[in-house]
């Protein structure tokens, strides 16, 4: 459903609170797989009860009942090294997808396979790519029931192309279009809207023909956006003017709303709830980054750590909440 990228060694955490506005709130670490020293959360199911990402060099699934479980890797040839990442999980929690790298030191070279796990998540499946010569594919997002996956696959000419997988079939999402060479970052839960990037532009394409159109934004803003809302009507990310600010994009009207943050610094929005009312993200200042939440696009962002400690009385000593990467459909569970 929602795919995000972390870039520093960290512990991943789960925060639960009914719109973070009642007397009940919880905070817990997702944990580590055996031998791992870091865990990264990339995606969450709609109900917030399934979280996926990477711990050490292995993709994982976390649930409240089972905790953190390794999803395995593709088996490499002798001497080669395999690592897997779960990039996204379907809203209903039944399908997980991502990438598996096979590093071949003797080349030296690396093959990148798009992969999928289907409940009960006991087997990793390599998905086909556009090329059997230069293997490089990745899944970035998935529809609600997991039937359609989107991302990028490299062709024999070495160019990455916008693709989708249905079942075990790969196809170009934008064949013959100017944005064929590019990447699909996100897809709506029902598969009706896709968001991608190519030729230096962000584009939006809608079913049934998926004719891509440049995502219109005010001319004074340079957009950075990779995530659609669950219904596909909005997108979240950031825009660059005098600074980088969290932004809500309405591709139907060509408008962009810069979200308020009353603390100086650069910030970005990373995810949005199903009713488009709750936005989460991160703020980068001269000090430590800070995980943020917006309850109202006309009100300033709130620090999630400050809210949990000052209003809910949680003891978060020793923790820095640096980035909120995913929010559940109802806005009550946040992962980062």
GROMACS .gro file of C-alpha atoms in nm:
model
  336
    1UNK     CA    1   0.000   0.000   0.000
    2UNK     CA    2   0.259   0.255   0.100
    3UNK     CA    3   0.620   0.252   0.023
    4UNK     CA    4   0.891   0.462   0.194
    5UNK     CA    5   1.269   0.481   0.206
    6UNK     CA    6   1.495   0.523   0.516
    7UNK     CA    7   1.863   0.605   0.485
    8UNK     CA    8   2.024   0.576   0.828
    9UNK     CA    9   2.074   0.300   1.082
   10UNK     CA   10   1.778   0.312   1.314
   11UNK     CA   11   1.523   0.124   1.516
   12UNK     CA   12   1.176   0.119   1.367
   13UNK     CA   13   0.877   0.187   1.587
   14UNK     CA   14   0.500   0.169   1.596
   15UNK     CA   15   0.279   0.434   1.756
   16UNK     CA   16  -0.091   0.380   1.824
   17UNK     CA   17  -0.343   0.634   1.949
   18UNK     CA   18  -0.705   0.705   1.852
   19UNK     CA   19  -0.629   1.013   1.638
   20UNK     CA   20  -0.374   1.079   1.911
   21UNK     CA   21  -0.640   1.278   2.091
   22UNK     CA   22  -0.756   1.051   2.371
   23UNK     CA   23  -0.605   0.924   2.695
   24UNK     CA   24  -0.473   0.604   2.533
   25UNK     CA   25  -0.150   0.589   2.335
   26UNK     CA   26   0.121   0.326   2.292
   27UNK     CA   27   0.475   0.317   2.158
   28UNK     CA   28   0.678   0.009   2.077
   29UNK     CA   29   0.983  -0.101   1.884
   30UNK     CA   30   0.937  -0.335   1.589
   31UNK     CA   31   1.257  -0.511   1.693
   32UNK     CA   32   1.543  -0.678   1.507
   33UNK     CA   33   1.587  -1.004   1.321
   34UNK     CA   34   1.865  -1.227   1.461
   35UNK     CA   35   2.205  -1.084   1.372
   36UNK     CA   36   2.065  -0.751   1.251
   37UNK     CA   37   2.176  -0.417   1.393
   38UNK     CA   38   1.914  -0.198   1.226
   39UNK     CA   39   1.553  -0.218   1.112
   40UNK     CA   40   1.373   0.000   0.858
   41UNK     CA   41   0.995   0.023   0.819
   42UNK     CA   42   0.876   0.094   0.464
   43UNK     CA   43   0.505   0.013   0.454
   44UNK     CA   44   0.193  -0.066   0.656
   45UNK     CA   45  -0.139  -0.239   0.591
   46UNK     CA   46  -0.455  -0.029   0.604
   47UNK     CA   47  -0.549  -0.145   0.955
   48UNK     CA   48  -0.197  -0.087   1.090
   49UNK     CA   49  -0.162  -0.450   1.202
   50UNK     CA   50   0.101  -0.554   0.947
   51UNK     CA   51   0.428  -0.371   0.888
   52UNK     CA   52   0.703  -0.459   0.643
   53UNK     CA   53   1.056  -0.346   0.570
   54UNK     CA   54   1.413  -0.467   0.608
   55UNK     CA   55   1.603  -0.580   0.917
   56UNK     CA   56   1.972  -0.628   0.852
   57UNK     CA   57   1.980  -0.781   0.503
   58UNK     CA   58   1.643  -0.956   0.515
   59UNK     CA   59   1.287  -0.849   0.441
   60UNK     CA   60   1.052  -0.876   0.737
   61UNK     CA   61   0.686  -0.880   0.834
   62UNK     CA   62   0.575  -0.756   1.177
   63UNK     CA   63   0.235  -0.822   1.333
   64UNK     CA   64   0.114  -0.770   1.692
   65UNK     CA   65   0.067  -1.144   1.742
   66UNK     CA   66   0.387  -1.276   1.585
   67UNK     CA   67   0.630  -0.989   1.623
   68UNK     CA   68   0.905  -0.958   1.362
   69UNK     CA   69   0.944  -1.247   1.115
   70UNK     CA   70   1.201  -1.284   0.838
   71UNK     CA   71   1.056  -1.332   0.489
   72UNK     CA   72   1.362  -1.496   0.340
   73UNK     CA   73   1.573  -1.430   0.032
   74UNK     CA   74   1.628  -1.573  -0.314
   75UNK     CA   75   1.889  -1.850  -0.310
   76UNK     CA   76   2.213  -1.723  -0.466
   77UNK     CA   77   2.475  -1.921  -0.656
   78UNK     CA   78   2.780  -2.028  -0.453
   79UNK     CA   79   2.992  -1.726  -0.367
   80UNK     CA   80   2.715  -1.476  -0.438
   81UNK     CA   81   2.536  -1.273  -0.171
   82UNK     CA   82   2.157  -1.230  -0.146
   83UNK     CA   83   1.963  -0.957   0.036
   84UNK     CA   84   1.591  -0.878   0.034
   85UNK     CA   85   1.370  -0.578   0.113
   86UNK     CA   86   0.992  -0.565   0.156
   87UNK     CA   87   0.899  -0.229   0.002
   88UNK     CA   88   0.520  -0.245   0.017
   89UNK     CA   89   0.223  -0.440   0.154
   90UNK     CA   90  -0.130  -0.445   0.019
   91UNK     CA   91  -0.398  -0.262   0.216
   92UNK     CA   92  -0.563  -0.592   0.307
   93UNK     CA   93  -0.230  -0.735   0.424
   94UNK     CA   94  -0.231  -1.039   0.195
   95UNK     CA   95   0.051  -0.954  -0.049
   96UNK     CA   96   0.399  -0.812   0.011
   97UNK     CA   97   0.639  -0.702  -0.263
   98UNK     CA   98   0.983  -0.551  -0.298
   99UNK     CA   99   1.329  -0.628  -0.427
  100UNK     CA  100   1.599  -0.893  -0.387
  101UNK     CA  101   1.959  -0.811  -0.472
  102UNK     CA  102   2.208  -1.077  -0.579
  103UNK     CA  103   2.561  -0.944  -0.548
  104UNK     CA  104   2.816  -1.133  -0.758
  105UNK     CA  105   3.164  -1.035  -0.635
  106UNK     CA  106   3.341  -1.212  -0.924
  107UNK     CA  107   3.180  -0.976  -1.184
  108UNK     CA  108   3.163  -0.751  -0.988
  109UNK     CA  109   2.793  -0.689  -1.057
  110UNK     CA  110   2.448  -0.702  -0.900
  111UNK     CA  111   2.116  -0.837  -1.026
  112UNK     CA  112   1.804  -0.676  -0.880
  113UNK     CA  113   1.487  -0.886  -0.889
  114UNK     CA  114   1.135  -0.766  -0.820
  115UNK     CA  115   0.988  -1.013  -0.570
  116UNK     CA  116   0.658  -1.098  -0.408
  117UNK     CA  117   0.535  -1.284  -0.102
  118UNK     CA  118   0.172  -1.402  -0.075
  119UNK     CA  119  -0.001  -1.505   0.250
  120UNK     CA  120   0.098  -1.712   0.445
  121UNK     CA  121   0.432  -1.561   0.333
  122UNK     CA  122   0.635  -1.880   0.336
  123UNK     CA  123   0.779  -1.846  -0.017
  124UNK     CA  124   0.958  -1.566  -0.201
  125UNK     CA  125   0.871  -1.537  -0.571
  126UNK     CA  126   1.092  -1.366  -0.830
  127UNK     CA  127   0.883  -1.164  -1.075
  128UNK     CA  128   0.973  -1.134  -1.443
  129UNK     CA  129   1.163  -0.831  -1.570
  130UNK     CA  130   1.177  -0.670  -1.912
  131UNK     CA  131   1.528  -0.803  -1.970
  132UNK     CA  132   1.706  -1.131  -1.907
  133UNK     CA  133   2.038  -0.963  -1.989
  134UNK     CA  134   2.046  -0.665  -1.753
  135UNK     CA  135   1.833  -0.774  -1.457
  136UNK     CA  136   1.709  -0.473  -1.261
  137UNK     CA  137   1.350  -0.443  -1.137
  138UNK     CA  138   1.179  -0.309  -0.827
  139UNK     CA  139   0.823  -0.290  -0.694
  140UNK     CA  140   0.730   0.039  -0.525
  141UNK     CA  141   0.355   0.011  -0.465
  142UNK     CA  142   0.062  -0.226  -0.474
  143UNK     CA  143  -0.317  -0.216  -0.499
  144UNK     CA  144  -0.552  -0.287  -0.209
  145UNK     CA  145  -0.589  -0.660  -0.278
  146UNK     CA  146  -0.238  -0.708  -0.415
  147UNK     CA  147  -0.351  -0.792  -0.768
  148UNK     CA  148  -0.147  -0.516  -0.937
  149UNK     CA  149   0.208  -0.413  -0.855
  150UNK     CA  150   0.389  -0.113  -1.003
  151UNK     CA  151   0.748   0.000  -1.026
  152UNK     CA  152   1.035  -0.004  -1.270
  153UNK     CA  153   1.218  -0.260  -1.482
  154UNK     CA  154   1.525  -0.214  -1.699
  155UNK     CA  155   1.508  -0.312  -2.065
  156UNK     CA  156   1.782  -0.462  -2.283
  157UNK     CA  157   1.884  -0.107  -2.376
  158UNK     CA  158   1.962  -0.030  -2.012
  159UNK     CA  159   1.676   0.218  -1.968
  160UNK     CA  160   1.440   0.180  -1.672
  161UNK     CA  161   1.075   0.173  -1.775
  162UNK     CA  162   0.743   0.231  -1.598
  163UNK     CA  163   0.584  -0.111  -1.551
  164UNK     CA  164   0.312  -0.302  -1.374
  165UNK     CA  165   0.277  -0.667  -1.284
  166UNK     CA  166  -0.056  -0.851  -1.290
  167UNK     CA  167  -0.025  -1.204  -1.164
  168UNK     CA  168   0.312  -1.315  -1.300
  169UNK     CA  169   0.295  -1.099  -1.613
  170UNK     CA  170   0.493  -0.779  -1.658
  171UNK     CA  171   0.383  -0.508  -1.900
  172UNK     CA  172   0.469  -0.150  -1.984
  173UNK     CA  173   0.224   0.085  -1.814
  174UNK     CA  174   0.281   0.365  -2.067
  175UNK     CA  175   0.385   0.194  -2.394
  176UNK     CA  176   0.492   0.440  -2.660
  177UNK     CA  177   0.432   0.742  -2.438
  178UNK     CA  178   0.690   1.006  -2.355
  179UNK     CA  179   0.705   0.880  -1.996
  180UNK     CA  180   0.755   0.515  -2.089
  181UNK     CA  181   1.116   0.554  -1.975
  182UNK     CA  182   1.075   0.630  -1.607
  183UNK     CA  183   0.924   0.481  -1.292
  184UNK     CA  184   0.583   0.428  -1.133
  185UNK     CA  185   0.605   0.538  -0.770
  186UNK     CA  186   0.248   0.485  -0.649
  187UNK     CA  187  -0.093   0.346  -0.741
  188UNK     CA  188  -0.437   0.402  -0.588
  189UNK     CA  189  -0.588   0.120  -0.384
  190UNK     CA  190  -0.836   0.033  -0.661
  191UNK     CA  191  -0.573   0.057  -0.935
  192UNK     CA  192  -0.747   0.346  -1.112
  193UNK     CA  193  -0.473   0.611  -1.076
  194UNK     CA  194  -0.095   0.584  -1.102
  195UNK     CA  195   0.175   0.837  -1.018
  196UNK     CA  196   0.521   0.830  -1.169
  197UNK     CA  197   0.821   1.019  -1.289
  198UNK     CA  198   1.001   1.044  -1.623
  199UNK     CA  199   1.174   1.293  -1.852
  200UNK     CA  200   1.226   1.519  -1.551
  201UNK     CA  201   0.852   1.546  -1.483
  202UNK     CA  202   0.598   1.392  -1.248
  203UNK     CA  203   0.297   1.243  -1.423
  204UNK     CA  204  -0.045   1.105  -1.334
  205UNK     CA  205  -0.231   0.845  -1.541
  206UNK     CA  206  -0.585   0.712  -1.495
  207UNK     CA  207  -0.769   0.397  -1.600
  208UNK     CA  208  -0.875   0.262  -1.837
  209UNK     CA  209  -0.617   0.378  -2.092
  210UNK     CA  210  -0.353   0.521  -1.853
  211UNK     CA  211  -0.258   0.813  -2.073
  212UNK     CA  212  -0.001   1.001  -1.867
  213UNK     CA  213  -0.038   1.372  -1.811
  214UNK     CA  214   0.214   1.603  -1.649
  215UNK     CA  215   0.113   1.668  -1.289
  216UNK     CA  216   0.036   2.039  -1.284
  217UNK     CA  217   0.169   2.243  -0.993
  218UNK     CA  218   0.215   2.617  -0.940
  219UNK     CA  219   0.510   2.739  -1.147
  220UNK     CA  220   0.702   2.874  -0.847
  221UNK     CA  221   0.727   2.527  -0.689
  222UNK     CA  222   0.956   2.237  -0.778
  223UNK     CA  223   0.771   1.920  -0.668
  224UNK     CA  224   0.909   1.604  -0.509
  225UNK     CA  225   0.623   1.355  -0.477
  226UNK     CA  226   0.605   0.975  -0.465
  227UNK     CA  227   0.286   0.886  -0.275
  228UNK     CA  228  -0.080   0.893  -0.373
  229UNK     CA  229  -0.360   0.901  -0.120
  230UNK     CA  230  -0.542   0.564  -0.096
  231UNK     CA  231  -0.823   0.684  -0.326
  232UNK     CA  232  -0.578   0.843  -0.570
  233UNK     CA  233  -0.730   1.191  -0.549
  234UNK     CA  234  -0.430   1.358  -0.382
  235UNK     CA  235  -0.056   1.312  -0.354
  236UNK     CA  236   0.185   1.403  -0.076
  237UNK     CA  237   0.550   1.497  -0.081
  238UNK     CA  238   0.742   1.821  -0.075
  239UNK     CA  239   0.806   2.123  -0.291
  240UNK     CA  240   1.106   2.347  -0.326
  241UNK     CA  241   1.082   2.723  -0.338
  242UNK     CA  242   1.299   2.917  -0.094
  243UNK     CA  243   1.306   2.600   0.122
  244UNK     CA  244   1.174   2.245   0.104
  245UNK     CA  245   0.824   2.226   0.252
  246UNK     CA  246   0.572   1.947   0.300
  247UNK     CA  247   0.308   1.975   0.030
  248UNK     CA  248  -0.032   1.832  -0.055
  249UNK     CA  249  -0.090   1.806  -0.431
  250UNK     CA  250  -0.431   1.797  -0.602
  251UNK     CA  251  -0.355   1.677  -0.953
  252UNK     CA  252  -0.715   1.724  -1.070
  253UNK     CA  253  -0.710   2.098  -1.001
  254UNK     CA  254  -0.337   2.155  -1.049
  255UNK     CA  255  -0.308   2.308  -0.702
  256UNK     CA  256  -0.048   2.253  -0.433
  257UNK     CA  257  -0.103   2.331  -0.065
  258UNK     CA  258   0.214   2.391   0.134
  259UNK     CA  259   0.151   2.248   0.481
  260UNK     CA  260   0.224   2.475   0.773
  261UNK     CA  261   0.517   2.414   1.004
  262UNK     CA  262   0.576   2.675   1.272
  263UNK     CA  263   0.933   2.558   1.335
  264UNK     CA  264   1.201   2.677   1.089
  265UNK     CA  265   1.357   2.407   0.874
  266UNK     CA  266   1.287   2.180   0.580
  267UNK     CA  267   1.008   1.925   0.595
  268UNK     CA  268   0.830   1.667   0.381
  269UNK     CA  269   0.501   1.477   0.389
  270UNK     CA  270   0.532   1.102   0.350
  271UNK     CA  271   0.183   0.952   0.388
  272UNK     CA  272  -0.186   1.039   0.423
  273UNK     CA  273  -0.486   0.866   0.582
  274UNK     CA  274  -0.775   0.723   0.380
  275UNK     CA  275  -1.006   1.020   0.438
  276UNK     CA  276  -0.723   1.263   0.351
  277UNK     CA  277  -0.745   1.423   0.697
  278UNK     CA  278  -0.420   1.305   0.861
  279UNK     CA  279  -0.077   1.365   0.707
  280UNK     CA  280   0.254   1.245   0.850
  281UNK     CA  281   0.611   1.328   0.761
  282UNK     CA  282   0.943   1.458   0.885
  283UNK     CA  283   1.121   1.782   0.962
  284UNK     CA  284   1.494   1.838   0.909
  285UNK     CA  285   1.642   2.121   1.112
  286UNK     CA  286   1.992   2.211   1.222
  287UNK     CA  287   1.951   1.958   1.503
  288UNK     CA  288   1.793   1.612   1.493
  289UNK     CA  289   1.512   1.536   1.245
  290UNK     CA  290   1.163   1.515   1.392
  291UNK     CA  291   0.863   1.298   1.300
  292UNK     CA  292   0.557   1.514   1.230
  293UNK     CA  293   0.180   1.491   1.209
  294UNK     CA  294  -0.071   1.734   1.059
  295UNK     CA  295  -0.430   1.707   1.182
  296UNK     CA  296  -0.542   2.004   0.976
  297UNK     CA  297  -0.375   2.142   0.662
  298UNK     CA  298  -0.447   2.492   0.790
  299UNK     CA  299  -0.273   2.430   1.124
  300UNK     CA  300   0.094   2.389   1.208
  301UNK     CA  301   0.259   2.048   1.215
  302UNK     CA  302   0.296   1.882   1.554
  303UNK     CA  303   0.600   1.691   1.674
  304UNK     CA  304   0.485   1.334   1.739
  305UNK     CA  305   0.741   1.289   2.016
  306UNK     CA  306   0.634   1.610   2.189
  307UNK     CA  307   0.270   1.505   2.165
  308UNK     CA  308   0.335   1.161   2.308
  309UNK     CA  309   0.548   1.285   2.596
  310UNK     CA  310   0.371   1.609   2.688
  311UNK     CA  311   0.007   1.512   2.633
  312UNK     CA  312   0.008   1.135   2.680
  313UNK     CA  313   0.284   1.104   2.939
  314UNK     CA  314   0.485   0.837   2.757
  315UNK     CA  315   0.848   0.798   2.862
  316UNK     CA  316   1.053   0.818   2.542
  317UNK     CA  317   1.390   0.884   2.705
  318UNK     CA  318   1.669   0.774   2.473
  319UNK     CA  319   1.448   0.776   2.162
  320UNK     CA  320   1.459   1.019   1.872
  321UNK     CA  321   1.149   0.999   1.652
  322UNK     CA  322   1.307   1.115   1.328
  323UNK     CA  323   1.059   1.019   1.057
  324UNK     CA  324   0.698   0.903   1.028
  325UNK     CA  325   0.685   0.694   0.712
  326UNK     CA  326   0.336   0.540   0.713
  327UNK     CA  327  -0.007   0.600   0.867
  328UNK     CA  328  -0.299   0.359   0.887
  329UNK     CA  329  -0.618   0.422   0.690
  330UNK     CA  330  -0.801   0.558   0.996
  331UNK     CA  331  -0.504   0.769   1.108
  332UNK     CA  332  -0.462   0.597   1.445
  333UNK     CA  333  -0.139   0.405   1.385
  334UNK     CA  334   0.191   0.551   1.266
  335UNK     CA  335   0.515   0.372   1.180
  336UNK     CA  336   0.862   0.514   1.137
   0.00000   0.00000   0.00000
